[in-house]
Amino acid sequence: MVDLRAQYARIAPSIDAAIASVIESTRFIGGEHCGLFEAEFAAYCGVAHACGVANGTDALTLALRAYGVGPGDEVVTVANTFVATGEAILLNRARPVFVDVDPQTYTLDPALLERALSPRTRLILPVHVYGHPADMEPILDMARRHGLPVLEDAAQAHGAEVAGRRVGSLGHAACFSFYPGKNLGAYGDAGLVVSGDADFIARVRQLANHGGGADKYDNVVPGTNSRLDTLQAAVLRVKLRHLDEWNQERRQRVEAYDEALGGVPGLVTPRERAGARSAWLLYTLRVRDRDALQTHLRAQGIATAVHYPRPLHLQPAMASAGGKAGDLPVSEQLCREVLSLPLYPELPLAAVARIAGEVRSFRAAAVAGA
Ligand SMILES: Cc1ncc(COP(=O)(O)O)c(C=O)c1O
């Protein structure tokens, strides 16, 4: 699905020098790379403050805690996402309330939001899934009317935009993951919370660093150890400089897929909402005979993935949220039909053509046999 070796080959000297600089300094915890990466990534998003943490799951978990989410609270989110979104809510002993997604962009359907709110709702958590920004304006409108904060799960959408503004700057705060395969990926685990609210970011930092106070051995609130690793910060600083170029290269491959797959019967290719620019982490098709297509592509040596095979409300770990089959028809249908094709900046255009050709011929044979 991705070729991280090909990416490393493009930037090896700068990466090697960045890693060497950390080793030479022996500042393995904290150090200048962490603060600089926080400032650089916050500026990239167009937001004033950021706190680096150990991974994207902790970013969500700690951000929810910093908003005061706790037992008895409800957090409204989607089921068509990576499990960490729901997990972060459960880890705060709050209840996830899942809303179905828009059938065009697969992000939270704002038309369904109001009926999901209750007096216990504490926060709204839209997900920019596959890299496509959620429909933030109506979500923020609704949140304003109900006095609720909106936390963006931007783990899949570094550099995505709505009306020229980058994700991370759209809600009250946002969480990012730098899992290696993401648009901006570390060489291990890493995550970050951004916000325009300095006090909120200070609370996240406190929670991520043993609930500390002014002195290293002050323990003001129960916290944890979820610091951004210094080696990862050094790697991420190098890679951030290339993010826009790499996102543009992803877009070129998306356009090539679109052109080759347009009009193929029984296939729905991904689309952007007017005014939105996806970061294109994933190129996710919808196709009825998904499993057969995946098997066919595997036989041709083409890797694909299903994002996601089971919606969160039907995951055993989320049973306490009380979801059942049929609650979220669009999300449930997506789980049966979605298939992500390989997509990364270095993917040769000839490979895009070959993969698309295999998809086309598989569908043509299916239509002929029907
Ligand atoms: C939507 C979403 N949220 C949260 C996460 C969690 O991030 P991490 O794997 O860095 O913990 C991910 C990671 O895949 C994700 O895709």
mmCIF file of N, CA, C and O in Angstrom, residues 10 49 97 167 219 232 342:
data_model
loop_
_atom_site.group_PDB
_atom_site.id
_atom_site.type_symbol
_atom_site.label_atom_id
_atom_site.label_comp_id
_atom_site.label_asym_id
_atom_site.label_seq_id
_atom_site.Cartn_x
_atom_site.Cartn_y
_atom_site.Cartn_z
ATOM 1 N N ARG A 10 14.502 9.597 -0.969
ATOM 2 C CA ARG A 10 14.467 10.974 -1.479
ATOM 3 C C ARG A 10 15.093 11.964 -0.500
ATOM 4 O O ARG A 10 15.483 13.073 -0.893
ATOM 5 N N HIS A 49 -0.946 27.209 18.977
ATOM 6 C CA HIS A 49 -0.314 26.356 19.997
ATOM 7 C C HIS A 49 -0.396 24.878 19.644
ATOM 8 O O HIS A 49 -1.366 24.449 19.011
ATOM 9 N N VAL A 97 -21.324 8.345 21.071
ATOM 10 C CA VAL A 97 -22.633 8.336 20.399
ATOM 11 C C VAL A 97 -22.331 8.470 18.910
ATOM 12 O O VAL A 97 -21.766 9.479 18.473
ATOM 13 N N VAL A 167 -7.054 21.934 7.935
ATOM 14 C CA VAL A 167 -7.609 21.222 9.085
ATOM 15 C C VAL A 167 -6.638 21.401 10.251
ATOM 16 O O VAL A 167 -5.438 21.599 10.053
ATOM 17 N N ASN A 219 3.275 16.862 41.352
ATOM 18 C CA ASN A 219 2.320 15.965 40.697
ATOM 19 C C ASN A 219 0.937 16.535 41.017
ATOM 20 O O ASN A 219 0.322 16.207 42.003
ATOM 21 N N GLN A 232 11.726 11.286 16.904
ATOM 22 C CA GLN A 232 10.589 11.435 15.976
ATOM 23 C C GLN A 232 10.386 12.901 15.604
ATOM 24 O O GLN A 232 10.090 13.219 14.454
ATOM 25 N N PRO A 342 -3.565 1.185 -3.632
ATOM 26 C CA PRO A 342 -2.278 1.782 -3.225
ATOM 27 C C PRO A 342 -2.227 3.266 -3.610
ATOM 28 O O PRO A 342 -2.660 3.639 -4.702
#
